Steps between C-alpha positions, in 0.01 A plus 500: 500500500849649524561442129180689411600806703872499422559304178845350449630670814479261797662161442382170640840473670431827683149387597629168635777674694259748660244228577767288670614792714143599590405140589802487730391823670142371543641193678688721745828517311716800414450759229779567250534735205465357152669628186241503222563489128578136440414339170331164452676228305387406150537128564253307711553127550202339672695186595726716717195616696366156585451402861811460711585131542486393862336156485819338369659578838243284678514161332810413302747781534777460242420129458559411865147367557485728804405860573759776475735469799484878549127473581376440855315165513186641666491788254541255211204300634292817522587593141420146384153526657447836330591343164257211554218742580564679173553835670536798273796636694732469795614815673867578465505572873197343666572577866384862494306562177392858448789641702829635374765369735815290519322165550622395154857486635393313814332244275823452305677421828239226559545356147157631402591693186233430238737551209833319494668816376384673818606213727846512342546845654521327839681188380782700339770612745548824304140617556390323820646775724271750324199268553586473870543876534164571333323229702590674825500860380252746651225602258655843447832350387329242279275766344792738434709223343207385287430853373869556421515169311185572302633844409820342366302231320272761345796683354617199301412567140554272203659719231351284222148548635547871563638558148266274304210466741148630484215618718241230457138592432394175675734350759408147395630544147781660308378777270427402142679683225432530130824422321 
């Protein structure tokens, strides 16, 4: 619909950025300003978009024959049951779905990070103080820090994409060109 009204103007990157911010606000999170004008990349590799591997953490992590040691045993059992049931998804933070809060950090303290990369934030002595601070922060502090971080993140631009990028006509595909 956007492409019909404003052809080659609004990028998929801008749409995704705005949708992420608006979804956060709908869940009770903070609002932050977004710089528009990003370009979409001209390379799309479907293998890079496959589902995030989590099951390997449950059964034979790194050839040990055991679950990942950074995963709480009860949480690992819960995830194993979800896998057996063939569930379509597991919530990243299942304690308070539909709410934007700092429960994610509290879960990391309990070794209940769904993704190992997330759990490493608590396991690493360089970042665990931040996890602890956010776990106990009042909502206003957490919201302000989140908005500031997202603003910084939103200002990161890949020069290659900005220079040689495009505004896709269909977000699922790179534009086709006649050479």
